mmCIF file of C-alpha atoms in Angstrom:
data_model
loop_
_atom_site.group_PDB
_atom_site.id
_atom_site.type_symbol
_atom_site.label_atom_id
_atom_site.label_comp_id
_atom_site.label_asym_id
_atom_site.label_seq_id
_atom_site.Cartn_x
_atom_site.Cartn_y
_atom_site.Cartn_z
ATOM 1 C CA LYS A 1 120.198 34.496 140.490
ATOM 2 C CA ALA A 2 119.569 37.526 139.464
ATOM 3 C CA GLY A 3 116.962 38.282 136.586
ATOM 4 C CA VAL A 4 117.186 40.205 133.310
ATOM 5 C CA THR A 5 117.550 43.659 134.250
ATOM 6 C CA GLN A 6 116.897 46.869 132.410
ATOM 7 C CA THR A 7 118.116 50.442 132.655
ATOM 8 C CA PRO A 8 116.624 53.217 132.519
ATOM 9 C CA ARG A 9 113.102 51.904 133.510
ATOM 10 C CA TYR A 10 111.338 54.907 132.571
ATOM 11 C CA LEU A 11 112.195 57.063 129.834
ATOM 12 C CA ILE A 12 110.260 60.318 128.239
ATOM 13 C CA LYS A 13 111.820 61.713 124.785
ATOM 14 C CA THR A 14 110.543 64.187 122.000
ATOM 15 C CA ARG A 15 109.968 63.141 119.060
ATOM 16 C CA GLY A 16 113.179 63.236 116.598
ATOM 17 C CA GLN A 17 115.452 62.437 119.472
ATOM 18 C CA GLN A 18 117.558 59.105 119.560
ATOM 19 C CA VAL A 19 117.342 56.546 122.596
ATOM 20 C CA THR A 20 119.495 53.868 123.823
ATOM 21 C CA LEU A 21 118.140 51.567 126.258
ATOM 22 C CA SER A 22 120.280 48.682 128.317
ATOM 23 C CA CYS A 23 120.049 45.264 128.646
ATOM 24 C CA SER A 24 121.958 42.914 131.193
ATOM 25 C CA PRO A 25 120.970 39.068 130.651
ATOM 26 C CA ILE A 26 120.865 36.453 133.281
ATOM 27 C CA SER A 27 124.761 35.087 134.360
ATOM 28 C CA GLY A 28 125.616 32.145 132.015
ATOM 29 C CA HIS A 29 122.581 33.202 129.531
ATOM 30 C CA ARG A 30 124.314 34.462 126.245
ATOM 31 C CA SER A 31 121.296 35.165 123.620
ATOM 32 C CA VAL A 32 119.208 37.846 124.153
ATOM 33 C CA SER A 33 116.510 39.098 122.181
ATOM 34 C CA TRP A 34 114.332 42.499 122.118
ATOM 35 C CA TYR A 35 110.322 43.104 121.931
ATOM 36 C CA GLN A 36 107.698 45.635 121.618
ATOM 37 C CA GLN A 37 104.544 45.886 123.285
ATOM 38 C CA THR A 38 102.099 48.501 122.677
ATOM 39 C CA PRO A 39 98.383 48.816 123.227
ATOM 40 C CA GLY A 40 97.598 48.727 119.662
ATOM 41 C CA GLN A 41 100.038 45.710 118.108
ATOM 42 C CA GLY A 42 100.725 43.799 121.221
ATOM 43 C CA LEU A 43 104.059 41.985 121.886
ATOM 44 C CA GLN A 44 106.281 42.165 118.431
ATOM 45 C CA PHE A 45 109.676 41.133 118.382
ATOM 46 C CA LEU A 46 112.458 43.173 117.650
ATOM 47 C CA PHE A 47 115.670 41.555 117.241
ATOM 48 C CA GLU A 48 118.163 38.770 118.686
ATOM 49 C CA TYR A 49 121.624 38.585 119.439
ATOM 50 C CA PHE A 50 124.344 35.553 120.021
ATOM 51 C CA SER A 51 127.770 35.899 119.990
ATOM 52 C CA GLU A 52 127.653 39.761 119.503
ATOM 53 C CA THR A 53 125.671 39.202 116.468
ATOM 54 C CA GLN A 54 122.177 39.490 114.678
ATOM 55 C CA ARG A 55 120.475 36.335 114.395
ATOM 56 C CA ASN A 56 117.861 37.427 114.084
ATOM 57 C CA LYS A 57 114.994 40.438 113.161
ATOM 58 C CA GLY A 58 111.504 41.627 113.033
ATOM 59 C CA ASN A 59 109.612 43.214 110.841
ATOM 60 C CA PHE A 60 110.574 46.751 112.208
ATOM 61 C CA PRO A 61 111.868 49.793 110.096
ATOM 62 C CA GLY A 62 115.847 50.602 110.115
ATOM 63 C CA ARG A 63 115.635 53.366 112.694
ATOM 64 C CA PHE A 64 115.725 50.580 114.964
ATOM 65 C CA SER A 65 118.704 48.593 115.671
ATOM 66 C CA GLY A 66 120.391 46.962 117.989
ATOM 67 C CA ARG A 67 123.791 45.192 119.350
ATOM 68 C CA GLN A 68 126.009 42.839 121.934
ATOM 69 C CA PHE A 69 128.946 43.312 123.903
ATOM 70 C CA SER A 70 131.169 40.296 124.276
ATOM 71 C CA ASN A 71 129.621 39.863 128.498
ATOM 72 C CA SER A 72 126.024 38.712 126.879
ATOM 73 C CA ARG A 73 124.789 42.198 127.761
ATOM 74 C CA SER A 74 122.609 44.327 124.798
ATOM 75 C CA GLU A 75 121.611 47.439 124.043
ATOM 76 C CA MET A 76 119.236 48.685 121.436
ATOM 77 C CA ASN A 77 118.852 51.696 119.430
ATOM 78 C CA VAL A 78 115.897 53.716 118.813
ATOM 79 C CA SER A 79 116.899 57.135 116.593
ATOM 80 C CA THR A 80 114.365 59.815 115.207
ATOM 81 C CA LEU A 81 111.435 58.668 117.431
ATOM 82 C CA GLU A 82 108.105 59.148 116.537
ATOM 83 C CA LEU A 83 105.271 58.452 118.685
ATOM 84 C CA GLY A 84 104.217 55.896 117.554
ATOM 85 C CA ASP A 85 107.507 54.234 119.101
ATOM 86 C CA SER A 86 105.802 54.905 122.145
ATOM 87 C CA ALA A 87 106.398 52.052 124.215
ATOM 88 C CA LEU A 88 107.291 49.271 126.537
ATOM 89 C CA TYR A 89 110.463 47.486 126.100
ATOM 90 C CA LEU A 90 111.295 44.475 126.556
ATOM 91 C CA CYS A 91 114.450 42.027 126.746
ATOM 92 C CA ALA A 92 114.711 38.475 126.924
ATOM 93 C CA SER A 93 117.272 36.439 127.893
ATOM 94 C CA SER A 94 117.938 32.873 126.904
ATOM 95 C CA LEU A 95 121.327 30.130 127.628
ATOM 96 C CA GLU A 96 121.380 29.864 123.880
ATOM 97 C CA PRO A 97 119.056 29.811 120.181
ATOM 98 C CA GLY A 98 117.133 27.040 120.099
ATOM 99 C CA VAL A 99 116.819 26.902 123.298
ATOM 100 C CA THR A 100 112.910 27.189 124.288
ATOM 101 C CA GLY A 101 113.273 28.790 127.904
ATOM 102 C CA GLN A 102 113.657 32.656 127.880
ATOM 103 C CA TYR A 103 112.550 35.203 130.432
ATOM 104 C CA PHE A 104 111.699 38.275 130.648
ATOM 105 C CA GLY A 105 112.843 41.667 132.020
ATOM 106 C CA PRO A 106 110.646 44.682 133.148
ATOM 107 C CA GLY A 107 110.846 46.298 130.970
ATOM 108 C CA THR A 108 111.614 50.054 130.262
ATOM 109 C CA ARG A 109 108.991 52.238 129.283
ATOM 110 C CA LEU A 110 109.466 54.527 126.578
ATOM 111 C CA THR A 111 107.362 57.850 126.042
ATOM 112 C CA VAL A 112 107.471 60.163 123.270
ATOM 113 C CA THR A 113 105.986 63.414 123.215
ATOM 114 C CA GLN B 1 97.065 39.889 109.461
ATOM 115 C CA GLN B 2 96.848 38.522 112.838
ATOM 116 C CA GLN B 3 99.018 34.963 112.715
ATOM 117 C CA VAL B 4 97.723 34.229 116.557
ATOM 118 C CA LYS B 5 94.212 34.906 117.569
ATOM 119 C CA GLN B 6 93.694 34.974 121.056
ATOM 120 C CA SER B 7 90.222 35.513 123.035
ATOM 121 C CA PRO B 8 88.538 36.566 124.913
ATOM 122 C CA GLN B 9 90.044 39.328 125.566
ATOM 123 C CA SER B 10 89.250 39.680 128.853
ATOM 124 C CA LEU B 11 87.998 37.428 131.500
ATOM 125 C CA ILE B 12 86.380 37.726 134.576
ATOM 126 C CA VAL B 13 86.139 34.451 136.468
ATOM 127 C CA GLN B 14 84.767 33.734 140.285
ATOM 128 C CA LYS B 15 87.233 31.721 142.675
ATOM 129 C CA GLY B 16 87.495 28.406 142.340
ATOM 130 C CA GLY B 17 86.395 28.172 138.936
ATOM 131 C CA ILE B 18 88.070 27.273 135.683
ATOM 132 C CA SER B 19 89.327 30.350 133.671
ATOM 133 C CA ILE B 20 89.972 29.129 129.391
ATOM 134 C CA ILE B 21 91.353 30.701 127.135
ATOM 135 C CA ASN B 22 91.853 29.420 123.357
ATOM 136 C CA CYS B 23 94.292 30.547 120.476
ATOM 137 C CA ALA B 24 94.670 30.272 116.723
ATOM 138 C CA TYR B 25 97.132 30.082 114.630
ATOM 139 C CA GLU B 26 96.983 29.396 110.712
ATOM 140 C CA ASN B 27 100.875 29.166 110.141
ATOM 141 C CA THR B 28 101.521 25.368 110.045
ATOM 142 C CA ALA B 29 105.263 25.449 110.464
ATOM 143 C CA PHE B 30 105.177 26.723 114.030
ATOM 144 C CA ASP B 31 106.154 24.175 116.214
ATOM 145 C CA TYR B 32 106.743 25.318 119.820
ATOM 146 C CA PHE B 33 103.352 26.988 121.937
ATOM 147 C CA PRO B 34 104.393 28.756 124.730
ATOM 148 C CA TRP B 35 101.487 30.709 127.627
ATOM 149 C CA TYR B 36 102.940 33.679 129.395
ATOM 150 C CA GLN B 37 101.167 35.374 132.488
ATOM 151 C CA GLN B 38 101.855 39.574 132.649
ATOM 152 C CA PHE B 39 101.300 40.806 136.105
ATOM 153 C CA PRO B 40 101.191 44.692 135.891
ATOM 154 C CA GLY B 41 104.580 46.072 135.971
ATOM 155 C CA LYS B 42 106.408 43.004 135.071
ATOM 156 C CA GLY B 43 107.631 41.485 131.657
ATOM 157 C CA PRO B 44 106.207 38.799 130.835
ATOM 158 C CA ALA B 45 106.754 34.813 132.559
ATOM 159 C CA LEU B 46 106.977 31.600 130.547
ATOM 160 C CA LEU B 47 103.899 29.423 132.284
ATOM 161 C CA ILE B 48 103.346 26.398 130.225
ATOM 162 C CA ALA B 49 104.191 25.331 127.050
ATOM 163 C CA ILE B 50 103.227 22.192 124.559
ATOM 164 C CA ARG B 51 104.868 21.132 120.746
ATOM 165 C CA PRO B 52 101.777 19.983 118.083
ATOM 166 C CA ASP B 53 103.176 16.135 118.943
ATOM 167 C CA VAL B 54 101.104 16.634 121.926
ATOM 168 C CA SER B 55 97.613 16.651 122.570
ATOM 169 C CA GLU B 56 97.841 18.032 126.810
ATOM 170 C CA LYS B 57 99.558 18.900 129.292
ATOM 171 C CA LYS B 58 99.455 19.885 132.598
ATOM 172 C CA GLU B 59 101.319 21.300 135.570
ATOM 173 C CA GLY B 60 99.670 21.735 138.398
ATOM 174 C CA ARG B 61 96.101 23.617 137.739
ATOM 175 C CA PHE B 62 97.318 24.502 134.493
ATOM 176 C CA THR B 63 96.534 22.575 131.510
ATOM 177 C CA ILE B 64 97.661 23.942 127.528
ATOM 178 C CA SER B 65 94.943 21.684 125.392
ATOM 179 C CA PHE B 66 96.363 21.646 121.587
ATOM 180 C CA ASN B 67 94.451 20.532 118.678
ATOM 181 C CA LYS B 68 96.354 20.221 115.310
ATOM 182 C CA SER B 69 94.250 19.287 112.695
ATOM 183 C CA ALA B 70 92.293 22.995 113.676
ATOM 184 C CA LYS B 71 95.113 24.392 114.529
ATOM 185 C CA GLN B 72 94.014 25.332 117.611
ATOM 186 C CA PHE B 73 95.499 25.189 121.181
ATOM 187 C CA SER B 74 93.894 26.680 124.789
ATOM 188 C CA LEU B 75 95.074 27.422 128.154
ATOM 189 C CA HIS B 76 93.017 25.913 131.179
ATOM 190 C CA ILE B 77 93.145 27.588 134.427
ATOM 191 C CA MET B 78 91.954 25.169 137.264
ATOM 192 C CA ASP B 79 90.054 26.166 140.528
ATOM 193 C CA SER B 80 91.605 29.468 139.634
ATOM 194 C CA GLN B 81 92.295 31.986 142.499
ATOM 195 C CA PRO B 82 92.729 36.093 142.617
ATOM 196 C CA GLY B 83 96.526 35.414 142.438
ATOM 197 C CA ASP B 84 95.785 34.524 139.122
ATOM 198 C CA SER B 85 94.313 37.713 137.825
ATOM 199 C CA ALA B 86 97.211 38.584 135.309
ATOM 200 C CA THR B 87 96.852 38.985 131.716
ATOM 201 C CA TYR B 88 98.037 35.998 129.961
ATOM 202 C CA PHE B 89 99.405 36.094 126.081
ATOM 203 C CA CYS B 90 99.249 32.486 124.239
ATOM 204 C CA ALA B 91 102.517 32.537 121.328
ATOM 205 C CA ALA B 92 103.541 30.702 118.564
ATOM 206 C CA SER B 93 106.809 30.102 117.519
ATOM 207 C CA LYS B 94 108.896 28.807 114.936
ATOM 208 C CA ARG B 95 112.844 27.514 114.303
ATOM 209 C CA THR B 96 114.176 30.403 112.178
ATOM 210 C CA GLY B 97 117.849 30.343 111.984
ATOM 211 C CA GLY B 98 117.955 27.819 114.806
ATOM 212 C CA SER B 99 116.202 30.485 116.853
ATOM 213 C CA TYR B 100 113.211 29.719 118.143
ATOM 214 C CA ILE B 101 111.174 32.978 116.890
ATOM 215 C CA PRO B 102 107.411 33.406 118.945
ATOM 216 C CA THR B 103 104.377 35.215 117.652
ATOM 217 C CA PHE B 104 101.992 36.288 119.904
ATOM 218 C CA GLY B 105 98.294 36.423 121.039
ATOM 219 C CA ARG B 106 96.612 40.152 121.346
ATOM 220 C CA GLY B 107 96.561 38.885 125.055
ATOM 221 C CA THR B 108 93.860 38.145 127.529
ATOM 222 C CA SER B 109 92.742 39.724 130.729
ATOM 223 C CA LEU B 110 92.045 37.820 133.296
ATOM 224 C CA ILE B 111 90.153 38.778 137.088
ATOM 225 C CA VAL B 112 89.355 36.269 139.073
ATOM 226 C CA HIS B 113 86.872 37.535 141.938
ATOM 227 C CA PRO B 114 87.224 36.354 145.591
#
């Protein structure tokens, strides 16, 4: 069974631009969560989606948004990029909410210049 | 405010030795405590996890010790191998809206010398 896939793997954007990252969960997994990983703040929860609905959201500004499609694939969007948004963005999937085992993708490395 | 404190930040161990990583949490609402292993260029992978009603859990060379009263838990890697060299994250999760939302420690970079 294929793992969680994320595209693109690397991205360079300019401050003020917007970016969309994509995540395809493991087949059969319907819950998708997003995380931001930086050297300064570590791993932080962004949001969780299930059945095309956002179930939980972390403490991030409204510039960070996401959505989930009917096939469970998910996208996250960051608008008006700031230098501090440079990070590794990780997607994780699980069968459904409340299931403790989640599987991470390799991440998208975003660099904002 | 750092809700999950992890130490040490880095750890160097000789092959065959025991690696010990410690975490402490503050919020008693946390009820699921996983450990993740992350290799460079990869996402974190779930290694082992424990619930607060158990004081110890062992899977192969990996053991979690949990002290509920002290709000501390630790990962022990027995017979450490060079292939264990990675970054390890502890996490503490609480149920929010039916989902387990983790709060992560800052990570420990483990190097096992051959």
